[in-house]
């Protein structure tokens, strides 16, 4: 019971923050394990993450000074920054696929495993525990200052999820390396790996999308020298830029076809209780025709008719989740689905409560 109370208290604090537009007092979140929850900078559930990841893997246009090793190790894998998407009028971006080392430069430079950190970042002294930022090689930055004036919005695809951050720092190692993000970003991407300044995610399987041009810069109303102060601005700019990019790449909302209608009537119900896999409750949609059975398209998400909307689109009741932080408002993550009533399954050891197999 005590645990339940504590969690509800935490949720109501998070909810108040949401009601205020997730405007935060940076220092409150500036600690190694008390940073902003993933939902403050997660992409909307309707974003076609897998499609974007595939498209980034196929990018092939190589600008000047674009190839760097992912680590200082001998024979390290090399990663190239691609410019295929630079000419879009909305959602223009650079992209690359690399590993993820942990950067703590800025005011949290004394983080674990970071003996040689610097107390500044390129456009301030960011807090690596509070700001989800990414890093780019200094040589590339210097050659492209017209595209990247600093604090540009970035979308990172790691572990199958997409998170938003900003371009916060540049790498000046010798040789310069790529594939680097702040403590907060790295530990949110890979929450079970206890990453630190000296322990990064080594597989080169992280996709970095970095938006270019003035319209992609997080404004000073949402950021100061040290902290992101309004995560709603980060998220709404991120969703807008990524949606524009996705639509330029032909990855926008799928158009309903008569084939789909036929599938609806002929497919057997799947284990998740919906007759059209991929179009069940929680799936992205642009109209009711994109959703199986009796589901309707509410706020871009297939939902049960009459389902409550919530304050975090795509993370309402029925959305898939891996922790409570993935669910809006007072919803809890129960068996991978955001649910209103977690009374039955709440106990002091999450995942081992009544109703769970042991
Ligand atoms: C935070 O950002 C959101 C989205 O840009 C905006 O609507 C809201 O007014 C901002 N809040 C504050 C307090 O500036």
Short mmCIF file of C-alpha atoms and ligand atoms in Angstrom, two decimals:
data_model
loop_
_atom_site.label_atom_id
_atom_site.label_comp_id
_atom_site.label_asym_id
_atom_site.label_seq_id
_atom_site.Cartn_x
_atom_site.Cartn_y
_atom_site.Cartn_z
CA UNK A 1 0.00 0.00 0.00
CA UNK A 2 2.80 2.35 0.82
CA UNK A 3 4.37 1.72 -2.57
CA UNK A 4 1.07 2.31 -4.30
CA UNK A 5 0.69 5.65 -2.53
CA UNK A 6 4.22 6.70 -3.42
CA UNK A 7 3.75 5.86 -7.06
CA UNK A 8 0.47 7.72 -7.29
CA UNK A 9 2.09 10.72 -5.70
CA UNK A 10 4.87 10.56 -8.27
CA UNK A 11 2.30 10.25 -11.04
CA UNK A 12 0.31 13.20 -9.84
CA UNK A 13 3.46 15.30 -9.71
CA UNK A 14 4.25 14.25 -13.28
CA UNK A 15 0.66 15.03 -14.23
CA UNK A 16 0.84 18.54 -12.80
CA UNK A 17 4.02 19.06 -14.78
CA UNK A 18 2.15 17.96 -17.88
CA UNK A 19 -0.76 20.27 -17.18
CA UNK A 20 1.74 23.13 -17.15
CA UNK A 21 3.03 22.07 -20.55
CA UNK A 22 5.91 20.09 -19.04
CA UNK A 23 7.64 23.28 -18.18
CA UNK A 24 10.28 22.27 -15.65
CA UNK A 25 12.73 23.77 -13.22
CA UNK A 26 15.92 22.21 -14.62
CA UNK A 27 17.84 21.74 -11.34
CA UNK A 28 14.98 19.53 -10.02
CA UNK A 29 15.89 16.94 -12.67
CA UNK A 30 19.65 17.40 -12.65
CA UNK A 31 20.78 14.15 -11.02
CA UNK A 32 22.25 10.89 -12.37
CA UNK A 33 19.13 8.78 -11.79
CA UNK A 34 16.51 11.51 -11.36
CA UNK A 35 16.48 12.96 -14.85
CA UNK A 36 13.34 13.74 -16.83
CA UNK A 37 11.25 10.61 -17.54
CA UNK A 38 11.35 9.17 -21.06
CA UNK A 39 7.85 10.42 -21.81
CA UNK A 40 9.04 14.05 -21.62
CA UNK A 41 11.01 13.54 -24.83
CA UNK A 42 9.52 10.45 -26.50
CA UNK A 43 8.08 10.64 -30.01
CA UNK A 44 4.32 10.28 -30.45
CA UNK A 45 3.23 6.66 -30.90
CA UNK A 46 1.91 7.46 -34.39
CA UNK A 47 5.42 8.19 -35.78
CA UNK A 48 6.48 5.47 -38.28
CA UNK A 49 9.73 4.71 -36.43
CA UNK A 50 10.62 1.47 -38.24
CA UNK A 51 10.08 3.06 -41.66
CA UNK A 52 12.33 5.99 -40.77
CA UNK A 53 15.01 3.64 -39.48
CA UNK A 54 14.92 1.68 -42.75
CA UNK A 55 15.04 4.87 -44.80
CA UNK A 56 18.05 6.15 -42.84
CA UNK A 57 19.86 2.86 -43.39
CA UNK A 58 19.39 3.30 -47.15
CA UNK A 59 20.63 6.91 -47.28
CA UNK A 60 23.66 7.20 -49.55
CA UNK A 61 24.50 10.81 -50.34
CA UNK A 62 27.82 11.78 -48.73
CA UNK A 63 28.71 15.42 -48.05
CA UNK A 64 32.25 16.64 -47.29
CA UNK A 65 34.03 15.53 -44.10
CA UNK A 66 31.25 13.05 -43.27
CA UNK A 67 32.98 9.80 -42.25
CA UNK A 68 34.29 9.13 -38.72
CA UNK A 69 35.17 6.09 -36.60
CA UNK A 70 32.65 5.28 -33.85
CA UNK A 71 35.36 4.89 -31.20
CA UNK A 72 39.06 5.49 -30.57
CA UNK A 73 39.77 1.76 -30.78
CA UNK A 74 41.98 0.45 -33.52
CA UNK A 75 39.90 -0.83 -36.47
CA UNK A 76 36.75 0.82 -35.11
CA UNK A 77 33.71 0.72 -37.41
CA UNK A 78 33.25 3.89 -39.46
CA UNK A 79 30.00 5.79 -39.74
CA UNK A 80 29.00 8.31 -42.41
CA UNK A 81 26.72 11.33 -42.07
CA UNK A 82 24.31 11.33 -45.03
CA UNK A 83 22.70 14.33 -46.70
CA UNK A 84 19.95 12.70 -48.82
CA UNK A 85 17.19 14.61 -46.97
CA UNK A 86 18.78 18.07 -46.92
CA UNK A 87 16.73 19.61 -49.72
CA UNK A 88 13.27 19.11 -48.19
CA UNK A 89 11.57 22.42 -47.49
CA UNK A 90 10.10 20.98 -44.26
CA UNK A 91 11.75 18.25 -42.23
CA UNK A 92 15.18 18.67 -43.88
CA UNK A 93 17.72 16.57 -42.01
CA UNK A 94 21.07 14.81 -41.90
CA UNK A 95 21.14 11.17 -40.81
CA UNK A 96 23.66 8.59 -39.68
CA UNK A 97 23.82 5.22 -37.96
CA UNK A 98 26.39 4.71 -35.20
CA UNK A 99 26.98 3.49 -31.67
CA UNK A 100 26.19 5.59 -28.58
CA UNK A 101 28.95 6.78 -26.29
CA UNK A 102 28.04 8.82 -23.22
CA UNK A 103 28.92 12.53 -23.11
CA UNK A 104 28.76 14.41 -19.82
CA UNK A 105 30.38 17.66 -20.89
CA UNK A 106 28.76 20.73 -19.35
CA UNK A 107 27.81 21.19 -15.72
CA UNK A 108 27.58 17.43 -15.03
CA UNK A 109 31.09 16.75 -16.35
CA UNK A 110 31.96 14.90 -13.14
CA UNK A 111 29.63 12.02 -14.02
CA UNK A 112 30.75 8.45 -13.36
CA UNK A 113 33.46 7.31 -15.78
CA UNK A 114 34.32 10.77 -17.12
CA UNK A 115 37.67 11.84 -15.64
CA UNK A 116 38.58 14.15 -18.53
CA UNK A 117 35.24 15.96 -19.01
CA UNK A 118 34.90 19.65 -19.86
CA UNK A 119 32.55 22.01 -18.05
CA UNK A 120 31.27 23.60 -21.27
CA UNK A 121 29.24 22.40 -24.24
CA UNK A 122 29.23 24.09 -27.64
CA UNK A 123 26.42 26.58 -27.01
CA UNK A 124 26.39 26.74 -23.21
CA UNK A 125 27.09 24.43 -20.32
CA UNK A 126 24.32 21.87 -20.62
CA UNK A 127 23.35 19.44 -17.87
CA UNK A 128 23.89 15.96 -19.31
CA UNK A 129 21.57 14.49 -16.63
CA UNK A 130 18.69 16.79 -17.64
CA UNK A 131 19.13 17.47 -21.35
CA UNK A 132 18.78 14.76 -24.00
CA UNK A 133 21.46 15.99 -26.37
CA UNK A 134 23.51 14.49 -29.16
CA UNK A 135 27.07 15.23 -30.28
CA UNK A 136 28.54 15.67 -33.75
CA UNK A 137 32.22 15.72 -34.84
CA UNK A 138 33.60 19.29 -34.63
CA UNK A 139 35.08 19.15 -38.14
CA UNK A 140 31.67 18.41 -39.66
CA UNK A 141 30.04 21.12 -37.58
CA UNK A 142 32.61 23.76 -38.57
CA UNK A 143 32.04 22.96 -42.23
CA UNK A 144 28.23 23.18 -41.89
CA UNK A 145 27.51 26.06 -39.54
CA UNK A 146 24.93 27.43 -41.98
CA UNK A 147 22.86 24.24 -41.49
CA UNK A 148 23.60 23.65 -37.83
CA UNK A 149 23.57 26.77 -35.70
CA UNK A 150 23.28 24.77 -32.45
CA UNK A 151 20.36 23.38 -30.40
CA UNK A 152 18.85 21.89 -33.57
CA UNK A 153 16.22 19.23 -32.88
CA UNK A 154 17.43 15.63 -33.22
CA UNK A 155 15.41 12.40 -33.36
CA UNK A 156 17.24 9.33 -32.12
CA UNK A 157 16.05 5.78 -32.83
CA UNK A 158 17.46 3.35 -30.30
CA UNK A 159 16.14 0.03 -29.10
CA UNK A 160 13.13 0.41 -31.45
CA UNK A 161 12.02 3.70 -29.86
CA UNK A 162 12.35 7.32 -30.91
CA UNK A 163 13.41 10.11 -28.57
CA UNK A 164 13.92 13.79 -29.22
CA UNK A 165 16.94 15.78 -28.19
CA UNK A 166 19.04 18.70 -29.37
CA UNK A 167 22.42 19.08 -30.97
CA UNK A 168 24.30 20.14 -27.83
CA UNK A 169 27.98 19.47 -28.25
CA UNK A 170 30.77 18.57 -30.66
CA UNK A 171 33.46 15.91 -30.41
CA UNK A 172 37.07 17.04 -30.56
CA UNK A 173 38.91 13.77 -29.88
CA UNK A 174 41.87 12.78 -31.99
CA UNK A 175 40.69 11.32 -34.26
CA UNK A 176 37.22 12.80 -33.94
CA UNK A 177 34.57 10.13 -33.29
CA UNK A 178 30.84 9.92 -33.96
CA UNK A 179 27.90 8.25 -32.19
CA UNK A 180 27.64 10.11 -28.89
CA UNK A 181 24.81 11.44 -26.72
CA UNK A 182 24.24 12.86 -23.26
CA UNK A 183 24.03 10.74 -20.12
CA UNK A 184 20.24 11.19 -20.09
CA UNK A 185 19.74 10.19 -23.72
CA UNK A 186 22.05 7.17 -23.52
CA UNK A 187 20.57 5.84 -20.29
CA UNK A 188 17.02 6.38 -21.55
CA UNK A 189 17.80 4.52 -24.77
CA UNK A 190 19.43 1.61 -22.95
CA UNK A 191 17.92 1.65 -19.45
CA UNK A 192 19.22 -1.78 -18.41
CA UNK A 193 22.88 -1.30 -19.28
CA UNK A 194 24.03 1.12 -16.57
CA UNK A 195 25.90 3.21 -19.15
CA UNK A 196 28.36 5.86 -17.95
CA UNK A 197 31.08 8.17 -19.22
CA UNK A 198 33.35 5.21 -19.75
CA UNK A 199 30.75 2.64 -20.81
CA UNK A 200 28.76 3.30 -23.97
CA UNK A 201 26.42 1.22 -26.11
CA UNK A 202 28.92 -0.33 -28.52
CA UNK A 203 26.73 -1.81 -31.30
CA UNK A 204 26.49 0.62 -34.22
CA UNK A 205 22.69 0.26 -34.43
CA UNK A 206 21.47 3.68 -33.33
CA UNK A 207 19.91 6.00 -35.94
CA UNK A 208 20.50 9.73 -35.55
CA UNK A 209 18.32 12.19 -37.48
CA UNK A 210 19.43 15.80 -37.09
CA UNK A 211 17.15 18.52 -38.45
CA UNK A 212 18.78 21.45 -40.19
CA UNK A 213 18.00 25.11 -40.71
CA UNK A 214 16.60 27.88 -38.52
CA UNK A 215 13.15 26.30 -38.10
CA UNK A 216 14.69 23.28 -36.43
CA UNK A 217 16.35 25.19 -33.56
CA UNK A 218 14.84 24.81 -30.08
CA UNK A 219 14.02 28.41 -29.07
CA UNK A 220 15.36 30.13 -25.96
CA UNK A 221 11.80 30.08 -24.54
CA UNK A 222 12.31 26.31 -24.06
CA UNK A 223 16.00 26.21 -23.15
CA UNK A 224 18.58 28.12 -21.17
CA UNK A 225 22.34 27.81 -20.94
CA UNK A 226 22.07 24.68 -18.77
CA UNK A 227 18.63 23.11 -19.03
CA UNK A 228 15.65 22.36 -21.22
CA UNK A 229 12.87 24.29 -19.52
CA UNK A 230 9.88 23.24 -21.63
CA UNK A 231 9.79 19.65 -22.85
CA UNK A 232 6.44 20.20 -24.59
CA UNK A 233 8.16 22.51 -27.05
CA UNK A 234 10.87 19.90 -27.70
CA UNK A 235 8.26 17.19 -28.27
CA UNK A 236 5.91 19.21 -30.41
CA UNK A 237 8.73 20.51 -32.61
CA UNK A 238 10.12 16.98 -32.85
CA UNK A 239 6.78 15.43 -33.85
CA UNK A 240 6.19 18.17 -36.40
CA UNK A 241 9.63 17.86 -38.02
CA UNK A 242 9.57 14.06 -38.04
CA UNK A 243 6.07 13.96 -39.50
CA UNK A 244 7.17 16.34 -42.26
CA UNK A 245 10.21 14.18 -42.98
CA UNK A 246 8.12 10.99 -42.94
CA UNK A 247 5.63 12.45 -45.37
CA UNK A 248 8.45 13.59 -47.69
CA UNK A 249 9.70 10.00 -47.62
CA UNK A 250 6.25 8.62 -48.43
CA UNK A 251 5.89 7.19 -44.93
CA UNK A 252 2.84 9.23 -43.95
CA UNK A 253 -0.46 7.84 -42.73
CA UNK A 254 -1.40 4.77 -44.75
CA UNK A 255 -4.27 5.13 -47.19
CA UNK A 256 -7.10 2.71 -46.59
CA UNK A 257 -7.73 0.35 -49.51
CA UNK A 258 -10.40 -2.16 -50.39
CA UNK A 259 -7.83 -4.91 -49.86
CA UNK A 260 -7.73 -3.94 -46.21
CA UNK A 261 -11.49 -4.21 -45.96
CA UNK A 262 -11.32 -7.74 -47.35
CA UNK A 263 -8.60 -8.63 -44.85
CA UNK A 264 -10.80 -7.45 -42.03
CA UNK A 265 -13.51 -9.93 -42.87
CA UNK A 266 -11.31 -12.90 -43.73
CA UNK A 267 -8.54 -12.77 -41.09
CA UNK A 268 -8.82 -14.80 -37.95
CA UNK A 269 -8.73 -12.93 -34.67
CA UNK A 270 -5.13 -12.54 -33.54
CA UNK A 271 -4.00 -13.34 -29.99
CA UNK A 272 -4.38 -9.66 -29.13
CA UNK A 273 -8.08 -9.93 -29.83
CA UNK A 274 -8.23 -7.99 -33.07
CA UNK A 275 -8.81 -9.41 -36.53
CA UNK A 276 -6.34 -7.19 -38.40
CA UNK A 277 -2.80 -7.40 -36.95
CA UNK A 278 -1.05 -4.03 -36.92
CA UNK A 279 -4.37 -2.19 -36.86
CA UNK A 280 -5.49 -3.08 -33.34
CA UNK A 281 -6.04 -0.79 -30.39
CA UNK A 282 -3.11 1.60 -30.06
CA UNK A 283 -2.04 1.40 -33.74
CA UNK A 284 -1.52 4.60 -35.72
CA UNK A 285 -4.36 5.57 -38.07
CA UNK A 286 -5.57 8.43 -40.19
CA UNK A 287 -9.20 7.35 -40.34
CA UNK A 288 -11.48 4.66 -38.92
CA UNK A 289 -10.82 2.59 -42.05
CA UNK A 290 -7.25 2.04 -40.79
CA UNK A 291 -8.51 0.35 -37.62
CA UNK A 292 -9.71 -3.23 -37.16
CA UNK A 293 -13.16 -4.32 -36.09
CA UNK A 294 -15.17 -1.73 -34.17
CA UNK A 295 -12.17 0.44 -33.33
CA UNK A 296 -12.32 4.11 -34.26
CA UNK A 297 -9.47 6.48 -35.10
CA UNK A 298 -9.18 8.95 -32.21
CA UNK A 299 -6.32 11.43 -32.20
CA UNK A 300 -4.39 9.35 -34.76
CA UNK A 301 -4.67 6.15 -32.71
CA UNK A 302 -7.05 3.20 -33.11
CA UNK A 303 -9.19 3.23 -29.97
CA UNK A 304 -12.33 1.60 -28.63
CA UNK A 305 -15.36 3.72 -29.39
CA UNK A 306 -16.05 6.13 -26.58
CA UNK A 307 -12.55 5.60 -25.21
CA UNK A 308 -11.32 8.48 -23.17
CA UNK A 309 -8.83 10.76 -24.78
CA UNK A 310 -5.94 11.76 -22.60
CA UNK A 311 -3.39 14.53 -22.33
CA UNK A 312 -0.57 12.65 -24.10
CA UNK A 313 -1.70 11.57 -27.53
CA UNK A 314 -0.67 8.05 -28.44
CA UNK A 315 -0.08 7.11 -24.82
CA UNK A 316 -3.72 6.81 -23.70
CA UNK A 317 -5.55 3.76 -22.44
CA UNK A 318 -4.78 0.75 -24.66
CA UNK A 319 -1.44 2.07 -25.97
CA UNK A 320 1.51 -0.26 -25.67
CA UNK A 321 4.11 0.55 -23.02
CA UNK A 322 7.16 -0.79 -21.26
CA UNK A 323 6.86 1.24 -18.06
CA UNK A 324 4.47 3.62 -16.32
CA UNK A 325 6.44 6.53 -17.74
CA UNK A 326 5.18 5.52 -21.20
CA UNK A 327 1.57 6.12 -20.18
CA UNK A 328 -0.29 9.40 -19.96
CA UNK A 329 -1.75 10.93 -16.83
CA UNK A 330 -2.71 8.43 -14.11
CA UNK A 331 -2.57 5.40 -16.39
CA UNK A 332 -0.34 2.51 -15.41
CA UNK A 333 1.55 0.09 -17.63
CA UNK A 334 -0.06 -3.32 -17.02
CA UNK A 335 1.16 -6.30 -19.07
CA UNK A 336 2.55 -3.95 -21.72
CA UNK A 337 -0.67 -1.93 -22.12
CA UNK A 338 -1.54 1.46 -20.62
CA UNK A 339 -4.48 0.75 -18.32
CA UNK A 340 -6.66 2.75 -15.97
CA UNK A 341 -6.95 0.29 -13.12
CA UNK A 342 -3.75 -1.15 -11.72
CA UNK A 343 -5.18 -2.01 -8.32
CA UNK A 344 -4.98 -5.75 -8.89
CA UNK A 345 -1.36 -5.77 -9.91
CA UNK A 346 0.22 -3.17 -7.69
CA UNK A 347 2.51 -4.43 -4.96
CA UNK A 348 5.96 -3.67 -3.65
CA UNK A 349 7.76 -5.69 -6.35
CA UNK A 350 6.53 -4.61 -9.75
CA UNK A 351 6.04 -7.52 -12.14
CA UNK A 352 5.69 -9.99 -9.27
CA UNK A 353 2.26 -9.01 -7.96
CA UNK A 354 -1.01 -10.90 -7.69
CA UNK A 355 -2.18 -12.11 -11.06
CA UNK A 356 1.31 -12.57 -12.47
CA UNK A 357 2.69 -16.01 -13.21
CA UNK A 358 5.71 -16.77 -11.07
C1 LIG B 1 5.61 25.07 -23.44
O1 LIG B 1 5.56 24.69 -24.79
C2 LIG B 1 4.24 24.49 -25.29
C3 LIG B 1 4.40 23.92 -26.70
O2 LIG B 1 5.28 24.70 -27.47
C4 LIG B 1 3.47 25.79 -25.23
O3 LIG B 1 2.16 25.59 -25.71
C5 LIG B 1 3.44 26.26 -23.80
O4 LIG B 1 2.82 27.52 -23.74
C6 LIG B 1 4.85 26.38 -23.24
N1 LIG B 1 4.77 26.69 -21.81
C7 LIG B 1 5.36 27.76 -21.29
C8 LIG B 1 5.08 27.99 -19.84
O5 LIG B 1 6.06 28.51 -21.95
#
